[in-house]
Amino acid sequence: MNKLKDKVAIVTGASKGIGAGIARRLAAEGAKVVVNYASSKSGADKVVADIEAAGGSAVAVGADVTRKEEVESLVKVAIDHFGHLDIVVNNSGIYQFARIEETTEALYRKQFDINVLGPLLVAGAAAPHLGKGASIINISSNVTRIHPAESAIYTGTKGAIDAITVVLSRELGPRGIRVNAVNPGLIETEGTHAAGVMGSEFQTWNEGQTPLGRIGQVRDIAPIVSYLASDDAGWVTGEIILGSGGMR
Ligand code: NAP
């Protein structure tokens, strides 16, 4: 369990949900981890405490991924604290389904700002510090394969992320930097509980459509990310990898 030894990672939106699980898993594999949060400092502190209790190294850093100065200072803390940067996981994201008639500028801007502008700013700030063997992993979604009704804005953000992943794999590949996306199906998280998805008809529908017969848990996604971050995936770039129990 030390295939990420000597690597330094930033995981955005790691105070809870999928990001917290990814931060814990990367640390368990030996990486030093910058645990980013926007509003939940206590959540991020708990993730750091758990990592340290297990013998790992981590630091919690607040930064809103939609703000360039905050993103630049997030990257600077990683370099100042741990000396270099090898893994960037763009996980921060929000989802708000709505009928097309309910589209507002605010609904559009909030989701596109956090889900698309955020990963672009983070990748842009990190890129000058990344070298051969480094890896960027974008957390997209299997909505870009199943296209649920009433998700035009959210699915639009993740479609952009799939495209951006491939673009950046071409742009950064010549420098030895790999860029991939992991596209989860429905995962039980604080976010999906807060959105009322857990226990809803959408959950039941997902279970029925998923070959493996259940929705996902954070532990189903984190190992895919740690594989992509590792040198085992050294010949894998520009891939959009579904982590959805076969639902497509
Ligand atoms: P979650 O439980 O709601 O957690 C979201 C995380 O994003 C939190 O740590 C939150 O930080 C952070 N965040 C929100 N706005 C931010 C900002 N402006 N700057 C920095 N961080 C910000 O969400 P989740 O369910 O784990 O989802 C995580 C990612 O997986 C998202 O990109 C989502 O689209 C994707 N995904 C989720 C599912 C699913 O079913 N859960 C399926 C497919 C894809 P604070 O709490 O500190 O504010």
CSV table of C-alpha atoms and ligand atoms in Angstrom, one decimal:
chain,number,residue,atom,x,y,z
A,1,MET,CA,0.0,0.0,0.0
A,2,ASN,CA,2.7,2.6,-0.8
A,3,LYS,CA,2.5,2.9,-4.6
A,4,LEU,CA,2.2,6.8,-4.2
A,5,LYS,CA,5.2,7.1,-1.8
A,6,ASP,CA,7.0,10.4,-2.3
A,7,LYS,CA,4.2,11.9,-4.3
A,8,VAL,CA,2.3,15.0,-3.2
A,9,ALA,CA,-1.4,15.5,-4.1
A,10,ILE,CA,-4.0,18.2,-4.0
A,11,VAL,CA,-7.6,17.0,-3.7
A,12,THR,CA,-10.2,19.8,-4.2
A,13,GLY,CA,-13.4,19.5,-2.3
A,14,ALA,CA,-12.0,16.9,0.1
A,15,SER,CA,-13.9,18.0,3.3
A,16,LYS,CA,-16.5,15.4,2.6
A,17,GLY,CA,-18.0,12.9,0.1
A,18,ILE,CA,-16.0,11.5,-2.7
A,19,GLY,CA,-13.1,14.0,-2.3
A,20,ALA,CA,-12.6,13.0,1.4
A,21,GLY,CA,-12.5,9.3,0.4
A,22,ILE,CA,-10.0,10.1,-2.4
A,23,ALA,CA,-7.8,12.1,0.1
A,24,ARG,CA,-7.8,9.2,2.6
A,25,ARG,CA,-7.0,6.6,-0.1
A,26,LEU,CA,-4.1,8.6,-1.6
A,27,ALA,CA,-2.7,9.1,1.8
A,28,ALA,CA,-3.0,5.4,2.6
A,29,GLU,CA,-1.0,4.7,-0.6
A,30,GLY,CA,1.8,6.9,0.7
A,31,ALA,CA,1.0,10.4,-0.8
A,32,LYS,CA,1.2,13.6,1.2
A,33,VAL,CA,-2.1,15.2,0.7
A,34,VAL,CA,-3.4,18.8,0.6
A,35,VAL,CA,-7.1,18.5,1.7
A,36,ASN,CA,-8.9,21.5,0.1
A,37,TYR,CA,-12.3,22.7,1.4
A,38,ALA,CA,-14.5,25.7,0.6
A,39,SER,CA,-16.7,26.1,3.7
A,40,SER,CA,-16.3,23.0,5.8
A,41,LYS,CA,-13.0,23.5,7.7
A,42,SER,CA,-14.1,21.1,10.4
A,43,GLY,CA,-14.7,18.4,7.8
A,44,ALA,CA,-11.3,19.0,6.2
A,45,ASP,CA,-9.6,19.0,9.7
A,46,LYS,CA,-11.2,15.6,10.4
A,47,VAL,CA,-9.9,14.1,7.2
A,48,VAL,CA,-6.4,15.4,8.0
A,49,ALA,CA,-6.7,14.1,11.6
A,50,ASP,CA,-7.7,10.6,10.3
A,51,ILE,CA,-4.8,10.6,7.8
A,52,GLU,CA,-2.3,11.6,10.5
A,53,ALA,CA,-3.7,9.0,12.9
A,54,ALA,CA,-3.1,6.4,10.3
A,55,GLY,CA,0.6,7.5,10.0
A,56,GLY,CA,0.2,9.7,6.9
A,57,SER,CA,0.8,13.4,6.2
A,58,ALA,CA,-1.8,16.0,5.2
A,59,VAL,CA,-2.7,19.6,5.5
A,60,ALA,CA,-6.1,21.3,5.2
A,61,VAL,CA,-6.3,24.4,3.0
A,62,GLY,CA,-9.3,26.6,2.4
A,63,ALA,CA,-9.7,27.9,-1.2
A,64,ASP,CA,-12.7,28.6,-3.4
A,65,VAL,CA,-11.8,26.9,-6.7
A,66,THR,CA,-13.7,29.6,-8.6
A,67,ARG,CA,-11.2,32.3,-7.4
A,68,LYS,CA,-7.9,32.4,-9.2
A,69,GLU,CA,-6.0,34.1,-6.3
A,70,GLU,CA,-7.2,31.5,-3.9
A,71,VAL,CA,-6.4,28.6,-6.3
A,72,GLU,CA,-2.9,30.0,-6.7
A,73,SER,CA,-2.4,30.2,-3.0
A,74,LEU,CA,-3.7,26.6,-2.7
A,75,VAL,CA,-1.0,25.4,-5.1
A,76,LYS,CA,1.6,27.5,-3.3
A,77,VAL,CA,0.8,26.0,0.1
A,78,ALA,CA,1.3,22.5,-1.4
A,79,ILE,CA,4.7,23.4,-2.8
A,80,ASP,CA,5.8,25.4,0.4
A,81,HIS,CA,4.6,22.6,2.7
A,82,PHE,CA,5.6,19.4,0.8
A,83,GLY,CA,8.2,20.7,-1.7
A,84,HIS,CA,6.7,19.6,-4.9
A,85,LEU,CA,3.4,18.6,-6.6
A,86,ASP,CA,2.6,15.4,-8.5
A,87,ILE,CA,-1.1,14.7,-8.3
A,88,VAL,CA,-4.1,17.0,-8.8
A,89,VAL,CA,-7.6,15.7,-8.3
A,90,ASN,CA,-10.3,18.1,-9.5
A,91,ASN,CA,-13.2,16.8,-7.4
A,92,SER,CA,-15.0,19.9,-6.1
A,93,GLY,CA,-18.4,20.1,-7.7
A,94,ILE,CA,-22.1,20.7,-7.2
A,95,TYR,CA,-25.2,19.2,-8.8
A,96,GLN,CA,-28.6,20.9,-9.0
A,97,PHE,CA,-31.1,19.3,-11.4
A,98,ALA,CA,-33.8,21.5,-12.8
A,99,ARG,CA,-36.4,21.4,-15.6
A,100,ILE,CA,-35.3,23.5,-18.6
A,101,GLU,CA,-38.1,26.0,-17.9
A,102,GLU,CA,-36.4,26.7,-14.5
A,103,THR,CA,-33.1,27.7,-16.0
A,104,THR,CA,-31.7,30.9,-14.5
A,105,GLU,CA,-28.4,32.7,-15.0
A,106,ALA,CA,-27.6,32.0,-11.4
A,107,LEU,CA,-28.2,28.2,-11.7
A,108,TYR,CA,-26.0,28.1,-14.8
A,109,ARG,CA,-23.2,30.3,-13.5
A,110,LYS,CA,-22.9,28.6,-10.1
A,111,GLN,CA,-22.6,25.1,-11.6
A,112,PHE,CA,-20.4,26.1,-14.5
A,113,ASP,CA,-18.2,28.2,-12.3
A,114,ILE,CA,-17.5,25.5,-9.7
A,115,ASN,CA,-17.6,22.4,-12.0
A,116,VAL,CA,-15.8,23.8,-15.0
A,117,LEU,CA,-14.0,27.1,-14.3
A,118,GLY,CA,-12.7,25.6,-11.0
A,119,PRO,CA,-10.9,22.6,-12.6
A,120,LEU,CA,-9.5,24.9,-15.3
A,121,LEU,CA,-8.1,27.3,-12.8
A,122,VAL,CA,-6.7,24.5,-10.6
A,123,ALA,CA,-5.1,22.8,-13.6
A,124,GLY,CA,-3.7,26.1,-14.9
A,125,ALA,CA,-2.1,27.0,-11.5
A,126,ALA,CA,-0.7,23.5,-11.0
A,127,ALA,CA,0.6,22.9,-14.5
A,128,PRO,CA,3.9,24.9,-14.1
A,129,HIS,CA,4.8,22.8,-11.1
A,130,LEU,CA,4.0,19.4,-12.6
A,131,GLY,CA,6.6,17.4,-14.3
A,132,LYS,CA,7.2,13.9,-15.9
A,133,GLY,CA,5.1,11.3,-14.1
A,134,ALA,CA,2.6,13.8,-12.8
A,135,SER,CA,-1.1,13.2,-13.1
A,136,ILE,CA,-4.3,15.3,-13.2
A,137,ILE,CA,-7.6,13.4,-12.5
A,138,ASN,CA,-10.9,15.1,-13.1
A,139,ILE,CA,-14.0,13.8,-11.4
A,140,SER,CA,-16.7,13.9,-14.0
A,141,SER,CA,-19.9,11.9,-14.0
A,142,ASN,CA,-21.7,9.0,-15.8
A,143,VAL,CA,-24.4,11.6,-16.6
A,144,THR,CA,-22.4,12.3,-19.7
A,145,ARG,CA,-23.3,8.7,-20.8
A,146,ILE,CA,-26.9,8.4,-19.4
A,147,HIS,CA,-28.0,12.0,-20.0
A,148,PRO,CA,-30.8,12.1,-17.4
A,149,ALA,CA,-33.8,14.4,-18.1
A,150,GLU,CA,-33.8,17.7,-16.1
A,151,SER,CA,-30.0,17.8,-15.8
A,152,ALA,CA,-29.1,19.9,-18.8
A,153,ILE,CA,-26.9,22.3,-16.9
A,154,TYR,CA,-25.2,19.8,-14.7
A,155,THR,CA,-24.7,17.3,-17.5
A,156,GLY,CA,-23.4,20.2,-19.6
A,157,THR,CA,-20.7,20.9,-17.0
A,158,LYS,CA,-19.5,17.3,-17.0
A,159,GLY,CA,-19.6,17.1,-20.8
A,160,ALA,CA,-17.2,20.0,-20.7
A,161,ILE,CA,-15.0,18.2,-18.2
A,162,ASP,CA,-14.8,15.1,-20.4
A,163,ALA,CA,-13.8,17.3,-23.4
A,164,ILE,CA,-11.3,19.3,-21.3
A,165,THR,CA,-9.7,16.1,-20.0
A,166,VAL,CA,-8.9,15.0,-23.5
A,167,VAL,CA,-7.7,18.5,-24.6
A,168,LEU,CA,-5.3,18.7,-21.6
A,169,SER,CA,-4.0,15.2,-22.1
A,170,ARG,CA,-2.8,16.4,-25.6
A,171,GLU,CA,-1.5,19.7,-24.3
A,172,LEU,CA,0.4,18.3,-21.3
A,173,GLY,CA,1.3,14.9,-22.6
A,174,PRO,CA,4.5,16.1,-24.3
A,175,ARG,CA,5.7,17.1,-20.8
A,176,GLY,CA,5.0,13.7,-19.4
A,177,ILE,CA,1.8,14.8,-17.5
A,178,ARG,CA,-1.2,12.5,-17.8
A,179,VAL,CA,-4.8,13.7,-17.6
A,180,ASN,CA,-7.7,11.4,-17.1
A,181,ALA,CA,-11.3,11.6,-15.9
A,182,VAL,CA,-13.2,9.3,-13.5
A,183,ASN,CA,-17.0,9.3,-14.1
A,184,PRO,CA,-18.9,7.9,-11.1
A,185,GLY,CA,-22.5,6.7,-11.2
A,186,LEU,CA,-24.7,7.6,-8.3
A,187,ILE,CA,-22.6,7.6,-5.1
A,188,GLU,CA,-23.9,7.9,-1.5
A,189,THR,CA,-22.3,11.0,-0.1
A,190,GLU,CA,-23.2,14.0,2.1
A,191,GLY,CA,-24.0,15.8,-1.1
A,192,THR,CA,-26.5,13.2,-2.4
A,193,HIS,CA,-28.1,13.0,1.0
A,194,ALA,CA,-28.4,16.8,1.2
A,195,ALA,CA,-29.9,16.9,-2.3
A,196,GLY,CA,-32.6,14.4,-1.3
A,197,VAL,CA,-31.4,11.8,-3.9
A,198,MET,CA,-30.9,9.1,-1.3
A,199,GLY,CA,-34.2,7.2,-0.8
A,200,SER,CA,-35.7,8.8,-3.9
A,201,GLU,CA,-37.1,7.2,-7.0
A,202,PHE,CA,-33.9,8.3,-8.8
A,203,GLN,CA,-31.9,6.0,-6.5
A,204,THR,CA,-34.3,3.1,-7.1
A,205,TRP,CA,-34.1,3.7,-10.9
A,206,ASN,CA,-30.3,3.7,-10.7
A,207,GLU,CA,-30.2,0.5,-8.8
A,208,GLY,CA,-32.5,-1.1,-11.4
A,209,GLN,CA,-30.3,0.1,-14.3
A,210,THR,CA,-26.9,-0.9,-12.7
A,211,PRO,CA,-25.6,-4.3,-13.7
A,212,LEU,CA,-24.0,-4.7,-10.3
A,213,GLY,CA,-27.4,-4.1,-8.7
A,214,ARG,CA,-26.6,-1.2,-6.3
A,215,ILE,CA,-25.6,2.4,-6.2
A,216,GLY,CA,-21.9,3.2,-5.5
A,217,GLN,CA,-20.0,4.1,-2.3
A,218,VAL,CA,-17.0,6.4,-2.0
A,219,ARG,CA,-14.8,3.4,-1.5
A,220,ASP,CA,-15.8,2.3,-5.1
A,221,ILE,CA,-14.2,5.5,-6.6
A,222,ALA,CA,-11.1,6.2,-4.5
A,223,PRO,CA,-9.1,3.2,-5.7
A,224,ILE,CA,-9.7,4.1,-9.4
A,225,VAL,CA,-8.3,7.5,-8.7
A,226,SER,CA,-5.3,6.1,-6.8
A,227,TYR,CA,-4.5,3.7,-9.7
A,228,LEU,CA,-4.7,6.6,-12.2
A,229,ALA,CA,-2.4,8.7,-10.0
A,230,SER,CA,0.2,5.9,-9.7
A,231,ASP,CA,3.0,4.9,-12.1
A,232,ASP,CA,1.0,1.7,-12.8
A,233,ALA,CA,-1.1,3.9,-15.0
A,234,GLY,CA,1.9,5.5,-16.8
A,235,TRP,CA,0.6,4.6,-20.2
A,236,VAL,CA,-3.0,5.8,-19.6
A,237,THR,CA,-3.9,9.3,-20.5
A,238,GLY,CA,-6.9,11.1,-22.1
A,239,GLU,CA,-9.3,8.4,-20.8
A,240,ILE,CA,-12.8,8.8,-19.5
A,241,ILE,CA,-13.2,5.9,-17.0
A,242,LEU,CA,-16.7,5.0,-15.8
A,243,GLY,CA,-17.0,4.0,-12.2
A,244,SER,CA,-20.6,3.1,-12.2
A,245,GLY,CA,-21.1,-0.6,-11.6
A,246,GLY,CA,-21.6,-1.0,-15.4
A,247,MET,CA,-24.4,1.6,-15.7
A,248,ARG,CA,-24.1,3.4,-19.0
B,1,NAP,P1,-20.4,16.6,-1.8
B,1,NAP,O1,-20.5,15.5,-0.8
B,1,NAP,O2,-21.4,17.6,-1.8
B,1,NAP,O3,-19.0,17.4,-1.5
B,1,NAP,C1,-18.6,18.5,-2.4
B,1,NAP,C2,-17.3,19.0,-2.1
B,1,NAP,O4,-17.0,20.1,-3.0
B,1,NAP,C3,-17.2,19.6,-0.7
B,1,NAP,O5,-15.9,19.2,-0.1
B,1,NAP,C4,-17.2,21.1,-0.9
B,1,NAP,O6,-16.5,21.8,0.0
B,1,NAP,C5,-16.5,21.2,-2.3
B,1,NAP,N1,-16.8,22.4,-2.9
B,1,NAP,C6,-18.0,23.0,-3.3
B,1,NAP,N2,-17.8,24.2,-3.8
B,1,NAP,C7,-16.5,24.4,-3.8
B,1,NAP,C8,-15.7,25.5,-4.2
B,1,NAP,N3,-16.2,26.6,-4.8
B,1,NAP,N4,-14.4,25.5,-4.0
B,1,NAP,C9,-13.8,24.4,-3.4
B,1,NAP,N5,-14.5,23.3,-3.0
B,1,NAP,C10,-15.9,23.3,-3.2
B,1,NAP,O7,-20.2,16.1,-3.2
B,1,NAP,P2,-19.9,14.6,-3.8
B,1,NAP,O8,-21.2,13.9,-4.0
B,1,NAP,O9,-18.8,14.0,-3.0
B,1,NAP,O10,-19.4,14.9,-5.3
B,1,NAP,C11,-18.0,15.2,-5.5
B,1,NAP,C12,-17.8,15.3,-7.0
B,1,NAP,O11,-18.2,14.0,-7.6
B,1,NAP,C13,-18.5,16.4,-7.8
B,1,NAP,O12,-17.7,16.9,-8.8
B,1,NAP,C14,-19.7,15.7,-8.4
B,1,NAP,O13,-20.2,16.3,-9.5
B,1,NAP,C15,-19.1,14.3,-8.7
B,1,NAP,N6,-20.0,13.2,-8.8
B,1,NAP,C16,-20.8,12.9,-7.7
B,1,NAP,C17,-21.7,11.8,-7.8
B,1,NAP,C18,-22.5,11.4,-6.7
B,1,NAP,O14,-23.5,10.7,-6.9
B,1,NAP,N7,-22.2,11.7,-5.4
B,1,NAP,C19,-21.8,11.1,-9.1
B,1,NAP,C20,-21.0,11.5,-10.1
B,1,NAP,C21,-20.1,12.6,-10.0
B,1,NAP,P3,-17.1,22.4,1.4
B,1,NAP,O15,-18.0,21.3,2.0
B,1,NAP,O16,-15.9,22.8,2.2
B,1,NAP,O17,-17.9,23.6,1.0
